[in-house]
Amino acid sequence: MIDFINFYLIPGLTLGSIYALGAVGISMIFGILRFAHFAHGDLMTVGAYAALTAVWVLGIPALAAIPIAIVFTCLVALMADRLFYKPLRDLPTIYTVIASFGVALMLRSLVQTFWGTDSEVYMTGFQKPVVLFDIFRVATRHLQIIIATALLTLALHLFLSRTQMGKSMRAVADDPALASVAGLDTERVIRWTWIIGAGLAAIAGVFVGLDTDVHTNLGWNLLLPMFAAALLGGIGKPLGAIAGGLIIGVAEEICTYPVFGESLISPSYKTAIAFVIMVLILIFRPQGLFKGRLM
Amino acid sequence: MKKQILMAAVAALMAAQPVSGWADDVKVGALMGITGPLANFIPPILNAAKLAEADVNAGGGILGGNNFVLVVADGQAAAQPSVDAASKLVNLENVAAVMGGLSSGATIAAANAVTIPNKVLQVSPTATSPALTDIEDDDHVYRIVPSDNYQGEVLANIVLDEGLNKVAVAYVNNDYGVGIANTFKTAFEAKGGTITAFEKHEDKKNSYRGELATLASSGADALVVIAYAAGSGAKIVKQSLENGFFDRFVGTDGLRDDILIEQVGADALATSFFSSPTSPAENALSAALRKRFDETYGEGSDKPFVDQTYDATMLIALAIEKAGSTDRAAVKNALREVANAPGEVVGPGEWAKAVKLIAEGKDINYEGASGGHEFDENGDVAGFIGKFVVDGDSYKQIAIFE
């Protein structure tokens, strides 16, 4: 049982936290800008590499480099919006979806050009886990990732429910026409959507690098489970996306838990879990757990 | 949404690459996994191919002084992207032959979908899966590293010699991992060893702790990791050490990557060892090749698969010269003639001599830096397997098995 918590549940929560932070942006962009943002994974990659540069140049730990990663990634996202998405805003959203694919390829190629294709780590070597109450063995970075995600979730909740901008965002997500008639500045809402989405993506990217390594396909590889998380939580429901991310992360890890000596399912099918959850959600509950918008 | 995904997929396929070419260039494709799990291996490998290209052009060119041009395509060391890249090389660039791919999965996928149907010669410098031996290739697919049937057997001997009788095996679920894991298992058990657990995993996941917990509970003395370091191997080693699952590792050529030492640290790997296809003892020509390599590119002649890649490129160039044209069928038929005995022996850097011999109508036999390259009926070669240990931030060879 203790093995279950140490080696399945906690890594699952870590993975889920990363999915969750990425999925918030996807869900909000889907809710407010009405398109599936395929470049979101690559925004994570950009964030991870921005932090890597800060680690190299300034010699600071990866966690301290997060603010730099956030600023850089937000600038990249706002620029992509200005250059590629804004001109397409009035066309059917499929144009923007395809444009986001192009942006994804461009971002990845730029990262490969500037940083190379080798995988890198923030820190060489390995850390022994923290032992709590003699039985829990948790890697320090997993504690950091899970706690940080919990705090970010709280902050996000307060932002969406208490601030003027947060309320405007929810209004635009619920009914853009009505929000516009009511006099809300849509462009400003969109700008903040990018800032929050890209900022959280940058944090998620750094977390991936912290947990494993930094490589140019880092975000792209996570795109599918993050979309599944956004769908599971309900499109346009940022807190739903967080729940969705955690559920999918945990499900992926615990599905290999051995019961009576045999894994529940073979570890080589782990990847399929996100697919299966996504398909089931689309069939049986397309609005997601938190009653999101239908596509 | 469905439509969007479909269109998005089309967009992804259109990732274009620059097209080059002159009318008189003799073009050969280089199918490389420039991005993806083998990215760390690539820079020296690509340099080796370029050095062969430069040697041909410096030695008077090919087919009567024409420029020999390598067209590089990125197959991401994965099946589908490799098929796309190979298809581009064969159909758009119209290459005479393809050098590559690097990983077994990429090589087999490209061969089945592109080079075999189009009747194009393909020579892989690095694909080691036993599955490549039995492929229905009508004699179009060759490799110049020994099959993992051989590496698996040698590895079983090395592990037993180290006094490890009980090991667990974690292998990656692709042609490379499955192939070598099964041959290792068979050989190890036949020689009296016990495999306590045998588990495959998917590449590119973030956590392997669940799998490792299961493997560790089986009571093994060491963990045999058959995976690419940058794909899953380094994470498996790191997470094993962190959680105290294993402290001793046995790896194959995929794990023997400097990135492993960079991620885990040399101290933790002091008792671990690795097997990898290697080159025979140095002779004058291969020493000269390595010296030239380091002078041209600064460093890297000792990196994995540098010799093999040079040899694969050179063999293709020789086959084209022997064929007397870029006709794909003729090039394919010429490969064995230039690679296998009998014939006058030529080696790395002796392009001008080889051209002269071919012009005189003499049979040649290329003996490369990585071995003699005598192809059998399956397009396989016998070879050399080295045993490596960590030395500083790289690896050193401590034994060689033929």
PDB file of C-alpha atoms in Angstrom, chain B residues 145-367:
ATOM      1  CA  VAL B 145      26.470  -3.188 -37.557  1.00  0.00           C
ATOM      2  CA  PRO B 146      25.991  -6.710 -36.266  1.00  0.00           C
ATOM      3  CA  SER B 147      22.457  -7.835 -35.432  1.00  0.00           C
ATOM      4  CA  ASP B 148      21.375  -7.767 -31.811  1.00  0.00           C
ATOM      5  CA  ASN B 149      21.182 -11.530 -31.960  1.00  0.00           C
ATOM      6  CA  TYR B 150      24.887 -11.170 -31.614  1.00  0.00           C
ATOM      7  CA  GLN B 151      24.947  -8.273 -29.151  1.00  0.00           C
ATOM      8  CA  GLY B 152      22.352 -10.001 -26.952  1.00  0.00           C
ATOM      9  CA  GLU B 153      24.496 -13.091 -26.758  1.00  0.00           C
ATOM     10  CA  VAL B 154      27.705 -11.214 -26.016  1.00  0.00           C
ATOM     11  CA  LEU B 155      25.892  -9.130 -23.408  1.00  0.00           C
ATOM     12  CA  ALA B 156      24.646 -12.288 -21.698  1.00  0.00           C
ATOM     13  CA  ASN B 157      28.262 -13.486 -21.430  1.00  0.00           C
ATOM     14  CA  ILE B 158      29.499 -10.140 -20.124  1.00  0.00           C
ATOM     15  CA  VAL B 159      26.793  -9.994 -17.459  1.00  0.00           C
ATOM     16  CA  LEU B 160      27.497 -13.542 -16.263  1.00  0.00           C
ATOM     17  CA  ASP B 161      31.248 -12.850 -16.239  1.00  0.00           C
ATOM     18  CA  GLU B 162      30.560  -9.971 -13.865  1.00  0.00           C
ATOM     19  CA  GLY B 163      29.008 -12.475 -11.476  1.00  0.00           C
ATOM     20  CA  LEU B 164      25.470 -11.235 -11.992  1.00  0.00           C
ATOM     21  CA  ASN B 165      23.195 -14.276 -12.140  1.00  0.00           C
ATOM     22  CA  LYS B 166      19.886 -12.595 -11.394  1.00  0.00           C
ATOM     23  CA  VAL B 167      18.908  -9.543 -13.371  1.00  0.00           C
ATOM     24  CA  ALA B 168      15.718  -7.670 -14.208  1.00  0.00           C
ATOM     25  CA  VAL B 169      15.201  -6.293 -17.697  1.00  0.00           C
ATOM     26  CA  ALA B 170      13.471  -3.045 -18.651  1.00  0.00           C
ATOM     27  CA  TYR B 171      13.206  -2.595 -22.392  1.00  0.00           C
ATOM     28  CA  VAL B 172      11.617  -0.025 -24.635  1.00  0.00           C
ATOM     29  CA  ASN B 173       8.664  -1.100 -26.750  1.00  0.00           C
ATOM     30  CA  ASN B 174      10.070  -0.709 -30.259  1.00  0.00           C
ATOM     31  CA  ASP B 175      11.991  -2.849 -32.762  1.00  0.00           C
ATOM     32  CA  TYR B 176      15.276  -2.090 -31.065  1.00  0.00           C
ATOM     33  CA  GLY B 177      14.210  -2.793 -27.487  1.00  0.00           C
ATOM     34  CA  VAL B 178      12.085  -5.855 -28.176  1.00  0.00           C
ATOM     35  CA  GLY B 179      14.712  -7.383 -30.466  1.00  0.00           C
ATOM     36  CA  ILE B 180      17.692  -7.126 -28.188  1.00  0.00           C
ATOM     37  CA  ALA B 181      15.725  -7.894 -25.021  1.00  0.00           C
ATOM     38  CA  ASN B 182      14.471 -11.184 -26.394  1.00  0.00           C
ATOM     39  CA  THR B 183      17.844 -12.320 -27.682  1.00  0.00           C
ATOM     40  CA  PHE B 184      19.443 -11.350 -24.384  1.00  0.00           C
ATOM     41  CA  LYS B 185      16.797 -13.233 -22.408  1.00  0.00           C
ATOM     42  CA  THR B 186      17.174 -16.382 -24.465  1.00  0.00           C
ATOM     43  CA  ALA B 187      20.966 -16.339 -24.295  1.00  0.00           C
ATOM     44  CA  PHE B 188      21.093 -15.422 -20.603  1.00  0.00           C
ATOM     45  CA  GLU B 189      18.706 -18.166 -19.551  1.00  0.00           C
ATOM     46  CA  ALA B 190      20.429 -20.727 -21.773  1.00  0.00           C
ATOM     47  CA  LYS B 191      23.686 -19.983 -19.993  1.00  0.00           C
ATOM     48  CA  GLY B 192      22.147 -20.522 -16.558  1.00  0.00           C
ATOM     49  CA  GLY B 193      21.185 -16.974 -15.555  1.00  0.00           C
ATOM     50  CA  THR B 194      17.810 -15.997 -14.126  1.00  0.00           C
ATOM     51  CA  ILE B 195      15.675 -13.152 -15.422  1.00  0.00           C
ATOM     52  CA  THR B 196      13.635 -12.119 -12.379  1.00  0.00           C
ATOM     53  CA  ALA B 197      11.415  -9.656 -14.221  1.00  0.00           C
ATOM     54  CA  PHE B 198      11.065  -8.695 -17.849  1.00  0.00           C
ATOM     55  CA  GLU B 199       9.081  -5.560 -18.562  1.00  0.00           C
ATOM     56  CA  LYS B 200       8.619  -3.356 -21.569  1.00  0.00           C
ATOM     57  CA  HIS B 201       7.768   0.310 -21.372  1.00  0.00           C
ATOM     58  CA  GLU B 202       6.797   3.178 -23.652  1.00  0.00           C
ATOM     59  CA  ASP B 203       9.329   5.796 -24.663  1.00  0.00           C
ATOM     60  CA  LYS B 204       9.092   9.457 -23.638  1.00  0.00           C
ATOM     61  CA  LYS B 205       7.049   9.175 -20.442  1.00  0.00           C
ATOM     62  CA  ASN B 206       7.944  11.294 -17.437  1.00  0.00           C
ATOM     63  CA  SER B 207       7.751   8.688 -14.707  1.00  0.00           C
ATOM     64  CA  TYR B 208       8.804   5.051 -14.746  1.00  0.00           C
ATOM     65  CA  ARG B 209       8.584   4.586 -11.004  1.00  0.00           C
ATOM     66  CA  GLY B 210       5.598   2.267 -11.199  1.00  0.00           C
ATOM     67  CA  GLU B 211       7.352  -0.092 -13.591  1.00  0.00           C
ATOM     68  CA  LEU B 212      10.565   0.159 -11.577  1.00  0.00           C
ATOM     69  CA  ALA B 213       8.847  -0.632  -8.289  1.00  0.00           C
ATOM     70  CA  THR B 214       7.602  -3.861  -9.856  1.00  0.00           C
ATOM     71  CA  LEU B 215      11.011  -4.701 -11.297  1.00  0.00           C
ATOM     72  CA  ALA B 216      12.777  -3.950  -8.017  1.00  0.00           C
ATOM     73  CA  SER B 217      10.496  -6.205  -6.001  1.00  0.00           C
ATOM     74  CA  SER B 218      11.655  -9.175  -8.067  1.00  0.00           C
ATOM     75  CA  GLY B 219      14.956  -9.419  -6.190  1.00  0.00           C
ATOM     76  CA  ALA B 220      17.436  -8.822  -8.988  1.00  0.00           C
ATOM     77  CA  ASP B 221      21.106  -7.878  -8.539  1.00  0.00           C
ATOM     78  CA  ALA B 222      21.118  -5.379 -11.365  1.00  0.00           C
ATOM     79  CA  LEU B 223      18.841  -3.782 -13.913  1.00  0.00           C
ATOM     80  CA  VAL B 224      19.449  -4.325 -17.612  1.00  0.00           C
ATOM     81  CA  VAL B 225      18.192  -1.236 -19.436  1.00  0.00           C
ATOM     82  CA  ILE B 226      17.590  -1.635 -23.144  1.00  0.00           C
ATOM     83  CA  ALA B 227      16.446   1.814 -24.239  1.00  0.00           C
ATOM     84  CA  TYR B 228      17.711   5.060 -25.687  1.00  0.00           C
ATOM     85  CA  ALA B 229      19.169   7.270 -22.976  1.00  0.00           C
ATOM     86  CA  ALA B 230      17.413  10.425 -24.142  1.00  0.00           C
ATOM     87  CA  GLY B 231      14.106   8.617 -24.696  1.00  0.00           C
ATOM     88  CA  SER B 232      13.571   6.714 -21.463  1.00  0.00           C
ATOM     89  CA  GLY B 233      16.894   5.165 -20.402  1.00  0.00           C
ATOM     90  CA  ALA B 234      18.345   8.077 -18.445  1.00  0.00           C
ATOM     91  CA  LYS B 235      15.055   8.643 -16.622  1.00  0.00           C
ATOM     92  CA  ILE B 236      14.887   4.974 -15.666  1.00  0.00           C
ATOM     93  CA  VAL B 237      18.415   5.017 -14.268  1.00  0.00           C
ATOM     94  CA  LYS B 238      17.838   8.306 -12.458  1.00  0.00           C
ATOM     95  CA  GLN B 239      14.536   7.288 -10.915  1.00  0.00           C
ATOM     96  CA  SER B 240      15.971   3.907  -9.890  1.00  0.00           C
ATOM     97  CA  LEU B 241      18.809   5.606  -8.059  1.00  0.00           C
ATOM     98  CA  GLU B 242      16.579   8.194  -6.415  1.00  0.00           C
ATOM     99  CA  ASN B 243      14.229   5.645  -5.010  1.00  0.00           C
ATOM    100  CA  GLY B 244      16.840   3.044  -4.230  1.00  0.00           C
ATOM    101  CA  PHE B 245      15.330   0.490  -6.613  1.00  0.00           C
ATOM    102  CA  PHE B 246      18.646  -0.435  -8.225  1.00  0.00           C
ATOM    103  CA  ASP B 247      22.186   0.835  -7.933  1.00  0.00           C
ATOM    104  CA  ARG B 248      23.818  -1.188 -10.683  1.00  0.00           C
ATOM    105  CA  PHE B 249      22.916  -1.001 -14.351  1.00  0.00           C
ATOM    106  CA  VAL B 250      23.761  -2.838 -17.512  1.00  0.00           C
ATOM    107  CA  GLY B 251      23.106  -0.981 -20.731  1.00  0.00           C
ATOM    108  CA  THR B 252      23.292  -1.508 -24.462  1.00  0.00           C
ATOM    109  CA  ASP B 253      24.455   0.902 -27.149  1.00  0.00           C
ATOM    110  CA  GLY B 254      21.277   2.985 -26.850  1.00  0.00           C
ATOM    111  CA  LEU B 255      21.991   3.820 -23.227  1.00  0.00           C
ATOM    112  CA  ARG B 256      25.692   4.427 -23.770  1.00  0.00           C
ATOM    113  CA  ASP B 257      25.125   8.125 -24.423  1.00  0.00           C
ATOM    114  CA  ASP B 258      26.984  10.989 -22.751  1.00  0.00           C
ATOM    115  CA  ILE B 259      23.616  12.441 -21.773  1.00  0.00           C
ATOM    116  CA  LEU B 260      23.258   9.598 -19.258  1.00  0.00           C
ATOM    117  CA  ILE B 261      26.401  10.683 -17.411  1.00  0.00           C
ATOM    118  CA  GLU B 262      25.348  14.301 -17.657  1.00  0.00           C
ATOM    119  CA  GLN B 263      21.974  13.551 -16.073  1.00  0.00           C
ATOM    120  CA  VAL B 264      22.971  11.011 -13.459  1.00  0.00           C
ATOM    121  CA  GLY B 265      26.603  11.816 -12.696  1.00  0.00           C
ATOM    122  CA  ALA B 266      29.614   9.549 -13.219  1.00  0.00           C
ATOM    123  CA  ASP B 267      29.921   8.454  -9.576  1.00  0.00           C
ATOM    124  CA  ALA B 268      26.559   6.732  -9.523  1.00  0.00           C
ATOM    125  CA  LEU B 269      27.486   4.747 -12.636  1.00  0.00           C
ATOM    126  CA  ALA B 270      30.846   3.489 -11.381  1.00  0.00           C
ATOM    127  CA  THR B 271      29.706  -0.140 -11.202  1.00  0.00           C
ATOM    128  CA  SER B 272      27.593  -0.072 -14.339  1.00  0.00           C
ATOM    129  CA  PHE B 273      28.745  -1.324 -17.724  1.00  0.00           C
ATOM    130  CA  PHE B 274      27.586  -1.193 -21.304  1.00  0.00           C
ATOM    131  CA  SER B 275      27.805  -3.163 -24.522  1.00  0.00           C
ATOM    132  CA  SER B 276      27.919  -1.590 -27.939  1.00  0.00           C
ATOM    133  CA  PRO B 277      28.906  -2.468 -31.485  1.00  0.00           C
ATOM    134  CA  THR B 278      32.424  -1.201 -31.910  1.00  0.00           C
ATOM    135  CA  SER B 279      35.295  -1.053 -34.355  1.00  0.00           C
ATOM    136  CA  PRO B 280      38.111  -3.571 -34.704  1.00  0.00           C
ATOM    137  CA  ALA B 281      41.607  -2.708 -33.512  1.00  0.00           C
ATOM    138  CA  GLU B 282      42.939   0.368 -35.226  1.00  0.00           C
ATOM    139  CA  ASN B 283      44.946   0.133 -38.427  1.00  0.00           C
ATOM    140  CA  ALA B 284      46.830   2.900 -40.230  1.00  0.00           C
ATOM    141  CA  LEU B 285      43.880   3.930 -42.378  1.00  0.00           C
ATOM    142  CA  SER B 286      41.286   4.040 -39.595  1.00  0.00           C
ATOM    143  CA  ALA B 287      43.740   5.942 -37.374  1.00  0.00           C
ATOM    144  CA  ALA B 288      44.251   8.453 -40.162  1.00  0.00           C
ATOM    145  CA  LEU B 289      40.493   8.741 -40.591  1.00  0.00           C
ATOM    146  CA  ARG B 290      39.967   9.499 -36.904  1.00  0.00           C
ATOM    147  CA  LYS B 291      42.788  12.030 -36.918  1.00  0.00           C
ATOM    148  CA  ARG B 292      41.296  13.750 -39.958  1.00  0.00           C
ATOM    149  CA  PHE B 293      37.877  13.736 -38.272  1.00  0.00           C
ATOM    150  CA  ASP B 294      39.153  15.442 -35.145  1.00  0.00           C
ATOM    151  CA  GLU B 295      41.142  17.961 -37.154  1.00  0.00           C
ATOM    152  CA  THR B 296      38.102  18.852 -39.244  1.00  0.00           C
ATOM    153  CA  TYR B 297      35.445  18.924 -36.532  1.00  0.00           C
ATOM    154  CA  GLY B 298      37.463  19.550 -33.377  1.00  0.00           C
ATOM    155  CA  GLU B 299      36.495  16.334 -31.599  1.00  0.00           C
ATOM    156  CA  GLY B 300      34.181  13.351 -31.649  1.00  0.00           C
ATOM    157  CA  SER B 301      35.946  10.598 -33.613  1.00  0.00           C
ATOM    158  CA  ASP B 302      35.518   8.291 -30.610  1.00  0.00           C
ATOM    159  CA  LYS B 303      31.753   8.809 -30.415  1.00  0.00           C
ATOM    160  CA  PRO B 304      29.352   5.932 -31.152  1.00  0.00           C
ATOM    161  CA  PHE B 305      28.690   5.024 -34.786  1.00  0.00           C
ATOM    162  CA  VAL B 306      31.042   7.573 -36.314  1.00  0.00           C
ATOM    163  CA  ASP B 307      33.086   4.868 -38.082  1.00  0.00           C
ATOM    164  CA  GLN B 308      29.978   3.002 -39.158  1.00  0.00           C
ATOM    165  CA  THR B 309      28.372   6.089 -40.673  1.00  0.00           C
ATOM    166  CA  TYR B 310      31.528   6.978 -42.580  1.00  0.00           C
ATOM    167  CA  ASP B 311      31.731   3.425 -43.898  1.00  0.00           C
ATOM    168  CA  ALA B 312      28.062   3.268 -44.883  1.00  0.00           C
ATOM    169  CA  THR B 313      28.344   6.508 -46.849  1.00  0.00           C
ATOM    170  CA  MET B 314      31.597   5.393 -48.456  1.00  0.00           C
ATOM    171  CA  LEU B 315      30.171   2.001 -49.437  1.00  0.00           C
ATOM    172  CA  ILE B 316      27.248   3.674 -51.174  1.00  0.00           C
ATOM    173  CA  ALA B 317      29.585   6.017 -53.027  1.00  0.00           C
ATOM    174  CA  LEU B 318      31.731   3.076 -54.110  1.00  0.00           C
ATOM    175  CA  ALA B 319      28.661   1.153 -55.270  1.00  0.00           C
ATOM    176  CA  ILE B 320      27.583   4.121 -57.400  1.00  0.00           C
ATOM    177  CA  GLU B 321      31.073   4.427 -58.878  1.00  0.00           C
ATOM    178  CA  LYS B 322      31.131   0.704 -59.581  1.00  0.00           C
ATOM    179  CA  ALA B 323      27.660   0.804 -61.139  1.00  0.00           C
ATOM    180  CA  GLY B 324      28.859   3.561 -63.447  1.00  0.00           C
ATOM    181  CA  SER B 325      25.573   5.423 -63.143  1.00  0.00           C
ATOM    182  CA  THR B 326      22.936   6.470 -60.633  1.00  0.00           C
ATOM    183  CA  ASP B 327      20.601   3.762 -61.906  1.00  0.00           C
ATOM    184  CA  ARG B 328      19.097   2.421 -58.699  1.00  0.00           C
ATOM    185  CA  ALA B 329      19.100  -1.248 -59.692  1.00  0.00           C
ATOM    186  CA  ALA B 330      22.717  -1.085 -60.844  1.00  0.00           C
ATOM    187  CA  VAL B 331      23.780   0.672 -57.636  1.00  0.00           C
ATOM    188  CA  LYS B 332      22.053  -1.962 -55.547  1.00  0.00           C
ATOM    189  CA  ASN B 333      23.705  -4.791 -57.446  1.00  0.00           C
ATOM    190  CA  ALA B 334      27.140  -3.185 -57.153  1.00  0.00           C
ATOM    191  CA  LEU B 335      27.146  -2.961 -53.351  1.00  0.00           C
ATOM    192  CA  ARG B 336      28.204  -6.521 -52.626  1.00  0.00           C
ATOM    193  CA  GLU B 337      30.898  -6.345 -55.298  1.00  0.00           C
ATOM    194  CA  VAL B 338      32.630  -3.395 -53.651  1.00  0.00           C
ATOM    195  CA  ALA B 339      32.058  -4.526 -50.077  1.00  0.00           C
ATOM    196  CA  ASN B 340      32.778  -8.237 -50.122  1.00  0.00           C
ATOM    197  CA  ALA B 341      35.968 -10.185 -50.786  1.00  0.00           C
ATOM    198  CA  PRO B 342      37.587 -11.046 -53.073  1.00  0.00           C
ATOM    199  CA  GLY B 343      39.117  -7.907 -54.523  1.00  0.00           C
ATOM    200  CA  GLU B 344      41.853  -5.437 -53.952  1.00  0.00           C
ATOM    201  CA  VAL B 345      41.465  -3.976 -50.473  1.00  0.00           C
ATOM    202  CA  VAL B 346      40.727  -0.259 -50.168  1.00  0.00           C
ATOM    203  CA  GLY B 347      40.080   1.596 -46.937  1.00  0.00           C
ATOM    204  CA  PRO B 348      38.871   4.922 -45.550  1.00  0.00           C
ATOM    205  CA  GLY B 349      40.356   7.913 -47.364  1.00  0.00           C
ATOM    206  CA  GLU B 350      41.424   5.870 -50.387  1.00  0.00           C
ATOM    207  CA  TRP B 351      38.712   7.100 -52.711  1.00  0.00           C
ATOM    208  CA  ALA B 352      41.044   8.092 -55.546  1.00  0.00           C
ATOM    209  CA  LYS B 353      42.714   4.680 -55.430  1.00  0.00           C
ATOM    210  CA  ALA B 354      39.334   2.931 -55.487  1.00  0.00           C
ATOM    211  CA  VAL B 355      38.149   4.956 -58.481  1.00  0.00           C
ATOM    212  CA  LYS B 356      41.335   4.089 -60.349  1.00  0.00           C
ATOM    213  CA  LEU B 357      40.929   0.382 -59.602  1.00  0.00           C
ATOM    214  CA  ILE B 358      37.296   0.427 -60.693  1.00  0.00           C
ATOM    215  CA  ALA B 359      38.250   2.257 -63.888  1.00  0.00           C
ATOM    216  CA  GLU B 360      40.806  -0.447 -64.582  1.00  0.00           C
ATOM    217  CA  GLY B 361      38.057  -3.003 -64.219  1.00  0.00           C
ATOM    218  CA  LYS B 362      39.475  -4.528 -61.062  1.00  0.00           C
ATOM    219  CA  ASP B 363      37.353  -5.903 -58.280  1.00  0.00           C
ATOM    220  CA  ILE B 364      37.636  -4.010 -54.987  1.00  0.00           C
ATOM    221  CA  ASN B 365      36.886  -4.928 -51.388  1.00  0.00           C
ATOM    222  CA  TYR B 366      36.234  -2.035 -49.003  1.00  0.00           C
ATOM    223  CA  GLU B 367      37.540  -2.669 -45.503  1.00  0.00           C
TER     224      GLU B 367
END
